Coordinates of C-alpha atoms in Angstrom, one line a residue:
Chain A
M119 CA 17.4 37.0 -12.8
A120 CA 15.1 34.0 -12.2
K121 CA 15.4 32.1 -9.0
R122 CA 18.8 30.5 -8.7
F123 CA 19.2 26.8 -8.4
T124 CA 20.6 25.8 -5.0
K125 CA 19.4 22.3 -4.2
S126 CA 17.4 19.6 -6.0
A127 CA 13.8 20.0 -5.2
I128 CA 12.7 16.6 -6.6
N129 CA 12.2 13.5 -4.4
W130 CA 14.0 11.1 -6.6
V131 CA 13.1 8.1 -4.4
E132 CA 9.4 8.8 -4.8
F133 CA 9.7 9.5 -8.4
E134 CA 11.5 6.2 -9.0
K135 CA 8.6 4.4 -7.3
Q136 CA 6.1 6.1 -9.6
V137 CA 7.9 5.1 -12.9
P138 CA 6.2 2.0 -14.4
P139 CA 8.6 -0.9 -14.6
E140 CA 8.8 -0.9 -18.5
Q141 CA 10.2 2.6 -18.5
K142 CA 12.8 2.1 -15.8
T143 CA 15.8 2.1 -18.2
K144 CA 14.7 5.4 -19.6
F145 CA 14.3 6.8 -16.1
L146 CA 17.7 5.7 -15.2
A147 CA 19.2 7.4 -18.2
F148 CA 17.4 10.6 -17.3
K149 CA 18.5 10.5 -13.8
A150 CA 22.2 9.9 -14.9
K151 CA 22.0 13.0 -17.0
A152 CA 20.5 15.0 -14.0
D153 CA 23.4 13.7 -11.9
I154 CA 25.9 15.0 -14.4
Y155 CA 24.4 18.4 -14.4
L156 CA 24.3 18.4 -10.6
R157 CA 28.0 17.5 -10.5
R158 CA 28.8 20.3 -13.0
V159 CA 26.9 22.8 -10.8
Q160 CA 28.7 21.7 -7.7
A161 CA 32.2 21.9 -9.3
N162 CA 32.1 25.6 -8.6
P163 CA 31.1 27.6 -5.5
P164 CA 27.8 29.5 -5.5
E165 CA 29.4 32.9 -5.0
P166 CA 32.7 34.1 -6.4
P167 CA 35.5 33.9 -3.8
K168 CA 36.7 37.3 -2.4
I169 CA 39.8 39.0 -3.8
N170 CA 41.9 40.5 -1.0
W171 CA 42.5 44.0 -2.4
E172 CA 44.4 45.4 0.6
E173 CA 47.2 42.8 0.2
Y174 CA 47.5 43.6 -3.5
Q175 CA 47.6 47.3 -2.7
K176 CA 50.6 46.6 -0.6
I177 CA 52.5 44.4 -2.9
V178 CA 51.9 45.5 -6.4
P179 CA 54.0 48.6 -7.0
V180 CA 52.3 49.6 -10.2
K181 CA 50.4 52.7 -9.4
G182 CA 46.7 52.5 -9.9
L183 CA 46.6 49.0 -11.3
V184 CA 45.0 47.6 -8.2
D185 CA 42.4 50.4 -7.9
K186 CA 41.5 50.1 -11.6
M187 CA 41.1 46.4 -11.3
K188 CA 39.0 46.8 -8.2
T189 CA 36.6 49.3 -9.7
A190 CA 36.3 47.3 -12.9
Y191 CA 35.7 44.1 -11.1
S192 CA 33.1 45.3 -8.7
G193 CA 31.4 47.1 -11.4
F194 CA 31.3 44.1 -13.8
Q195 CA 28.0 42.0 -13.7
V196 CA 28.3 38.5 -14.8
P197 CA 25.4 37.8 -17.0
Y198 CA 23.1 35.0 -16.0
P199 CA 22.4 32.8 -19.0
T200 CA 18.9 33.2 -20.5
D201 CA 16.4 30.5 -20.2
T202 CA 15.0 29.5 -23.6
L203 CA 13.9 26.0 -22.9
S204 CA 11.6 26.2 -20.0
A205 CA 8.9 27.5 -22.2
K206 CA 9.2 24.4 -24.4
V207 CA 8.8 22.2 -21.3
D208 CA 5.7 24.2 -20.4
E209 CA 4.3 23.5 -23.9
Q210 CA 5.0 19.9 -23.5
W211 CA 3.2 19.8 -20.2
K212 CA 0.3 21.7 -21.7
S213 CA -0.1 19.1 -24.4
L214 CA 0.5 16.2 -22.0
E215 CA -1.9 17.2 -19.1
P216 CA -5.2 16.7 -21.1
K217 CA -3.9 13.3 -22.3
I218 CA -3.2 12.3 -18.6
K219 CA -6.6 13.4 -17.6
E220 CA -8.3 11.4 -20.4
Y221 CA -6.3 8.2 -19.5
C222 CA -7.2 8.7 -15.9
A223 CA -10.9 9.1 -16.8
E224 CA -10.9 6.0 -18.8
I225 CA -9.3 4.0 -16.0
Q226 CA -11.8 5.5 -13.7
K227 CA -14.6 4.0 -15.8
D228 CA -12.9 0.6 -15.5
I229 CA -12.6 1.1 -11.8
E230 CA -16.3 1.9 -11.5
V231 CA -17.3 -1.2 -13.4
A232 CA -15.1 -3.4 -11.3
Q233 CA -16.4 -1.7 -8.1
K234 CA -20.0 -2.4 -9.1
E235 CA -19.2 -6.0 -9.7
L236 CA -17.4 -6.2 -6.3
N237 CA -20.4 -4.6 -4.5
R238 CA -22.8 -7.0 -6.2
I239 CA -20.6 -9.9 -5.0
K240 CA -20.3 -8.6 -1.6
A241 CA -24.1 -8.0 -1.3
L242 CA -24.8 -11.7 -2.0
P243 CA -26.0 -13.6 1.1
K244 CA -23.6 -16.0 2.8
F245 CA -24.0 -19.6 1.7
E246 CA -24.7 -20.5 5.4
D247 CA -27.7 -18.2 5.4
M248 CA -29.4 -19.6 2.3
T249 CA -31.9 -22.4 2.1
M250 CA -32.2 -24.6 -1.0
E251 CA -35.0 -22.3 -2.2
T252 CA -33.1 -19.1 -1.9
F253 CA -30.1 -20.8 -3.5
Y254 CA -32.4 -21.5 -6.5
D255 CA -33.3 -17.8 -6.5
V256 CA -29.7 -16.6 -6.5
Y257 CA -28.1 -19.2 -8.7
P258 CA -30.9 -20.6 -10.9
N259 CA -28.5 -22.5 -13.2
E260 CA -26.7 -24.3 -10.5
A261 CA -29.5 -25.3 -8.2
L262 CA -31.4 -28.5 -8.5
D263 CA -34.4 -27.8 -10.6
P264 CA -36.8 -30.7 -10.7
V265 CA -39.3 -28.9 -13.0
K266 CA -37.0 -27.8 -15.8
R267 CA -34.0 -30.0 -15.5
P268 CA -34.8 -33.1 -13.6
T269 CA -32.0 -35.3 -12.5
F270 CA -31.7 -38.7 -11.0
W271 CA -30.6 -39.2 -7.4
P272 CA -27.8 -38.8 -6.3
H273 CA -27.8 -35.7 -8.7
D274 CA -24.2 -36.0 -9.8
P275 CA -23.2 -36.2 -13.5
E276 CA -22.4 -40.0 -13.4
E277 CA -25.9 -41.1 -12.7
Q278 CA -27.6 -39.1 -15.3
L279 CA -28.7 -40.3 -18.8
G280 CA -26.1 -39.8 -21.6
Y281 CA -23.2 -39.6 -19.4
V282 CA -19.9 -40.6 -21.1
P283 CA -16.9 -41.2 -18.8
P284 CA -13.8 -39.2 -19.8
Q285 CA -11.6 -42.1 -21.0
H286 CA -14.2 -43.2 -23.5
K287 CA -14.5 -39.7 -24.8
A288 CA -10.8 -39.6 -25.4
V289 CA -10.9 -43.0 -27.1
K290 CA -13.8 -41.9 -29.4
K291 CA -11.9 -38.8 -30.4
Chain B
M206 CA -58.6 -35.8 17.7
I207 CA -57.1 -35.4 21.1
F208 CA -55.7 -32.0 20.5
S209 CA -58.9 -30.5 18.9
P210 CA -59.6 -28.7 22.2
I211 CA -56.5 -26.7 21.7
L212 CA -57.3 -26.1 18.0
K213 CA -60.7 -24.9 19.0
L214 CA -59.2 -22.3 21.4
G215 CA -58.5 -20.3 18.3
Y216 CA -55.7 -18.1 19.5
L217 CA -52.1 -19.2 19.2
K218 CA -53.4 -21.1 16.2
Q219 CA -50.5 -19.6 14.3
Y220 CA -48.1 -21.9 16.1
L221 CA -49.9 -24.9 14.8
K222 CA -50.1 -23.8 11.1
Q223 CA -46.9 -25.9 10.4
P224 CA -47.3 -29.6 9.6
F225 CA -47.6 -31.4 12.9
V226 CA -44.2 -33.1 13.6
L227 CA -43.0 -34.1 17.0
T228 CA -39.5 -33.0 16.4
C229 CA -40.3 -29.4 15.9
T230 CA -37.7 -27.9 13.7
K231 CA -40.1 -25.6 11.8
I232 CA -42.1 -23.9 14.4
C233 CA -40.7 -20.4 15.0
P234 CA -40.0 -19.5 18.5
P235 CA -41.7 -16.3 19.8
I236 CA -38.3 -14.4 19.7
S237 CA -37.5 -15.5 16.3
T238 CA -34.1 -15.9 14.7
T239 CA -36.0 -16.3 11.5
K240 CA -37.0 -12.7 11.0
P241 CA -37.3 -11.9 7.3
V242 CA -34.0 -10.1 6.5
C243 CA -33.0 -8.4 3.3
P244 CA -29.8 -9.8 2.0
G245 CA -26.8 -7.7 3.1
S246 CA -29.0 -6.2 5.6
S247 CA -26.8 -3.2 6.3
G248 CA -28.7 -1.0 3.9
K249 CA -27.3 -2.1 0.5
P250 CA -29.9 -1.8 -2.3
P251 CA -31.6 -5.1 -2.8
S252 CA -32.4 -4.4 -6.4
S253 CA -29.8 -6.8 -8.0
T254 CA -30.3 -9.8 -5.7
P255 CA -33.6 -11.5 -5.0
S256 CA -34.9 -10.8 -1.5
L257 CA -34.4 -13.8 0.7
G258 CA -37.3 -13.5 3.1
L259 CA -36.4 -15.8 5.9
K260 CA -32.9 -16.6 6.9
R261 CA -32.0 -20.2 7.7
A262 CA -32.7 -20.9 11.4
V263 CA -29.6 -21.7 13.4
K264 CA -31.3 -23.8 16.0
P265 CA -34.6 -25.8 16.0
G266 CA -37.5 -24.6 18.0
K267 CA -37.3 -25.0 21.8
V268 CA -38.5 -28.1 23.3
R269 CA -38.9 -29.6 26.7
M270 CA -38.2 -33.2 27.5
G271 CA -36.9 -33.8 24.0
F272 CA -40.1 -33.6 21.9
I273 CA -42.7 -31.3 23.6
P274 CA -42.7 -27.8 22.2
D275 CA -42.1 -25.0 24.6
E276 CA -45.1 -23.1 23.3
W277 CA -47.5 -25.6 24.8
F278 CA -46.1 -24.9 28.3
L279 CA -46.3 -21.3 27.7
F280 CA -49.9 -21.7 26.6
F281 CA -50.7 -23.1 30.0
Y282 CA -48.6 -20.7 32.1
S283 CA -51.0 -17.8 32.3
K284 CA -53.8 -20.1 33.6
T285 CA -52.1 -22.7 35.6
G286 CA -48.5 -21.4 36.4
V287 CA -45.3 -23.5 36.1
T288 CA -46.6 -26.9 37.1
G289 CA -49.8 -26.7 35.0
P290 CA -48.7 -28.5 31.9
Y291 CA -46.7 -31.2 33.8
V292 CA -49.7 -32.0 35.9
F293 CA -51.9 -32.0 32.9
G294 CA -49.6 -34.5 31.2
L295 CA -49.5 -36.7 34.2
V296 CA -53.2 -36.7 34.5
L297 CA -53.7 -37.3 30.8
T298 CA -51.3 -40.3 30.7
N299 CA -52.8 -41.6 33.9
Y300 CA -56.2 -41.4 32.2
L301 CA -55.0 -43.1 29.0
F302 CA -53.3 -46.0 30.9
S303 CA -55.9 -46.6 33.5
K304 CA -58.8 -46.6 31.2
E305 CA -56.9 -48.8 28.8
I306 CA -57.4 -46.3 26.0
Y307 CA -53.7 -46.7 25.5
V308 CA -53.1 -50.5 25.7
M309 CA -49.7 -51.6 27.1
E310 CA -49.1 -54.5 24.8
H311 CA -46.0 -56.1 23.4
E312 CA -45.1 -53.2 21.3
Y313 CA -45.2 -50.9 24.2
Y314 CA -42.5 -52.8 26.1
V315 CA -40.4 -53.2 22.9
G316 CA -40.9 -49.4 22.6
L317 CA -39.7 -48.8 26.1
S318 CA -36.4 -50.7 25.4
I319 CA -35.9 -49.0 22.1
F320 CA -36.5 -45.7 23.7
T321 CA -33.8 -46.3 26.4
M322 CA -31.3 -47.4 23.8
L323 CA -32.1 -44.4 21.6
Y324 CA -31.8 -42.1 24.5
Y325 CA -28.3 -43.2 25.5
A326 CA -27.2 -43.3 21.9
S327 CA -28.3 -39.8 21.2
T328 CA -26.9 -38.3 24.4
R329 CA -23.6 -40.1 24.2
L330 CA -22.9 -40.4 20.5
G331 CA -25.1 -37.5 19.3
P332 CA -22.8 -34.6 19.9
G333 CA -19.8 -36.3 18.3
L334 CA -21.8 -37.2 15.2
G335 CA -23.2 -33.7 15.1
R336 CA -19.8 -32.2 15.3
S337 CA -18.3 -34.3 12.5
L338 CA -21.3 -33.7 10.3
D339 CA -21.0 -29.9 11.0
K340 CA -17.3 -30.1 10.0
S341 CA -18.0 -31.8 6.7
I342 CA -20.8 -29.2 6.0
D343 CA -18.3 -26.4 7.0
E344 CA -15.8 -27.7 4.5
H345 CA -18.3 -27.7 1.7
V346 CA -19.5 -24.2 2.6
E347 CA -15.9 -23.1 2.7
T348 CA -15.2 -24.3 -0.9
L349 CA -18.2 -22.4 -2.0
E350 CA -17.3 -19.2 -0.1
K351 CA -13.7 -19.5 -1.3
A352 CA -14.9 -19.5 -5.0
R353 CA -16.9 -16.4 -4.2
R354 CA -14.0 -14.7 -2.4
D355 CA -11.7 -15.5 -5.3
E356 CA -14.0 -13.8 -7.7
A357 CA -14.2 -10.7 -5.5
C358 CA -10.4 -10.9 -5.3
V359 CA -10.1 -10.7 -9.0
Y360 CA -12.1 -7.5 -9.1
E361 CA -10.2 -6.0 -6.2
N362 CA -6.9 -6.7 -7.9
A363 CA -8.3 -5.1 -11.1
I364 CA -9.2 -2.0 -9.1
K365 CA -5.8 -1.9 -7.5
D366 CA -3.9 -2.2 -10.7
A367 CA -6.1 0.5 -12.3
K368 CA -5.5 2.8 -9.4
D369 CA -1.9 2.2 -9.7
A370 CA -1.9 3.0 -13.4
Q371 CA -3.6 6.3 -12.6
W372 CA -1.0 7.1 -10.0
R373 CA 1.8 6.5 -12.4
A374 CA 0.2 8.5 -15.1
E375 CA 0.0 11.4 -12.8
G376 CA 3.7 10.9 -11.9
Q377 CA 4.5 12.4 -15.3
K378 CA 4.1 15.8 -13.7
L379 CA 7.2 15.1 -11.8
L380 CA 9.0 14.4 -15.0
M381 CA 8.2 17.9 -16.2
D382 CA 9.4 19.4 -13.0
A383 CA 12.6 17.3 -13.3
K384 CA 13.2 18.6 -16.8
K385 CA 12.7 22.1 -15.6
E386 CA 15.1 21.5 -12.9
N387 CA 17.7 20.1 -15.2
I388 CA 17.5 23.2 -17.3
A389 CA 17.9 25.4 -14.1
M390 CA 20.9 23.3 -13.2
Q391 CA 22.5 23.8 -16.5
L392 CA 22.0 27.6 -16.3
E393 CA 23.4 27.7 -12.9
A394 CA 26.5 25.7 -13.9
I395 CA 27.1 28.0 -16.8
Y396 CA 26.7 31.1 -14.5
R397 CA 29.1 29.8 -12.0
E398 CA 31.6 28.8 -14.7
R399 CA 31.3 32.4 -16.0
F400 CA 32.1 34.3 -12.9
M401 CA 34.8 31.9 -12.0
Q402 CA 36.3 32.7 -15.4
V403 CA 36.2 36.4 -14.6
F404 CA 37.6 35.8 -11.1
H405 CA 40.5 33.8 -12.4
A406 CA 41.3 36.4 -15.1
V407 CA 41.5 39.3 -12.6
K408 CA 43.3 37.3 -10.0
G409 CA 45.7 36.0 -12.6
R410 CA 46.6 39.4 -13.6
L411 CA 47.2 40.6 -10.1
D412 CA 49.1 37.5 -9.2
Y413 CA 51.2 38.0 -12.3
Q414 CA 52.1 41.4 -11.2
V415 CA 53.0 40.2 -7.8
K416 CA 55.2 37.5 -9.1
L417 CA 56.8 39.9 -11.5
Q418 CA 57.6 42.3 -8.7
R419 CA 59.0 39.5 -6.5
S420 CA 61.3 38.1 -9.2
M421 CA 62.6 41.6 -10.1
N422 CA 63.4 42.2 -6.4
R423 CA 65.2 38.9 -6.3
I424 CA 67.2 39.6 -9.3
H425 CA 68.2 43.1 -8.0
Q426 CA 69.1 41.7 -4.7
K427 CA 71.4 39.0 -6.2
W428 CA 73.2 41.5 -8.4
M429 CA 73.5 44.0 -5.6
I430 CA 75.1 41.5 -3.3
N431 CA 77.5 40.3 -5.9
W432 CA 78.6 44.0 -6.6
I433 CA 79.0 44.6 -2.9
L434 CA 81.1 41.6 -2.4
Q435 CA 83.3 42.3 -5.3
N436 CA 83.8 45.9 -4.0
V437 CA 84.7 44.7 -0.7
K438 CA 87.1 42.2 -2.0
K439 CA 88.8 44.9 -4.0
S440 CA 89.1 47.2 -1.1
I441 CA 91.0 44.7 1.0
T442 CA 94.6 46.0 0.4
P443 CA 97.7 43.8 1.4
D444 CA 98.5 46.2 4.4
F445 CA 95.0 46.0 5.7
E446 CA 95.2 42.3 5.4
K447 CA 98.5 42.1 7.3
A448 CA 97.2 44.3 10.0
V449 CA 94.0 42.3 10.4
L450 CA 96.0 39.0 10.6
N451 CA 98.4 40.4 13.3
K452 CA 95.4 41.7 15.4
A453 CA 93.9 38.3 14.9
I454 CA 97.0 36.5 16.3
Q455 CA 97.1 38.8 19.3
D456 CA 93.5 38.2 20.1
I457 CA 94.1 34.5 20.0
A458 CA 97.2 34.8 22.3
A459 CA 95.2 36.9 24.7
I460 CA 92.4 34.4 24.8
S461 CA 94.7 31.4 25.1
S462 CA 96.6 33.0 28.0
K463 CA 93.4 33.7 29.8
T464 CA 92.0 30.2 29.6

């Protein structure tokens, strides 16, 4: 006989946290079923209650009935039902586990890419520590570049050639 | 020029390599805050970012009396001690004024007044102005840094969500365990129902026998009592009844005479 079920070994609270939000309803249905089974289990005691043979010996006058019952009862083994479905669950797990590993590996790749970018950003020098020249080295497109992209003082968009104020642009369009 | 003797000395020329400005913001002090530092100097690989070389200096070079670089005093220190440079300065100015090499003309007196005003302005108003300028610069830097921090935050959130997804995917193992447990629960429930069934069957039969026995006894008793009572009633003859009644009257008389 396989190990008998005495108590739920699953931490339902932790499990609930791990369920992704879009599958919450399915999880709740599953949990409801599990609760029904649990209630069914708990409807009966784990061991059969004892029969008081002595008392019956005294009262029942039919000779031998009590003895016969006693021997038959103690000799009788209630069969534990056979487990056919656990194997199917194991199969499901076998097919599921590699998929999980694959998914995790893909996600890990994404994590690594993001981590690399994060490290790159963290390694940039603080703006306070940079001079105008080093700023040009780190951000060549945003720094003032008098050689390749000369701009008129005060180096803001309004003073440059070909500037069109936003309202005019809207009117033109 | 006047300072060619210093230039000719040769050593410590490095300090005079910079363009010669009185407000020395560019001369590195001996213990330098402008050491060449790799960006992110705590050992991160510098391959992706260009090497910065010098960091921006926090304070300008040290000066005495507002405009004379400290290095000139140190240059004198080994030969003439602490008072050397001051004495040299005094003697030099005395020479310049007395020999009229530096002529004290109108511009000089205008310069004195302007110098006084500038001195008071810079000592009284200077720090306040400096603070407000610093504040505006800090705000500007803060916006830049914030943009960078937000970018980093985006990546951090992406990493966090990805890790979360991994954790949830792994939670499916719990689902398998729960399924197995459900199966076990159902089996256990069926087992318990079975032995309860057996128990009830046996107990039912025994109880039936007990109840049967008891009801038979009860019926026997009832009939027996009825039969006994009938017989007793039959056996009461009229003589017997008269004798009993007389005895009873006598007893009552005896008792009433006593009380």
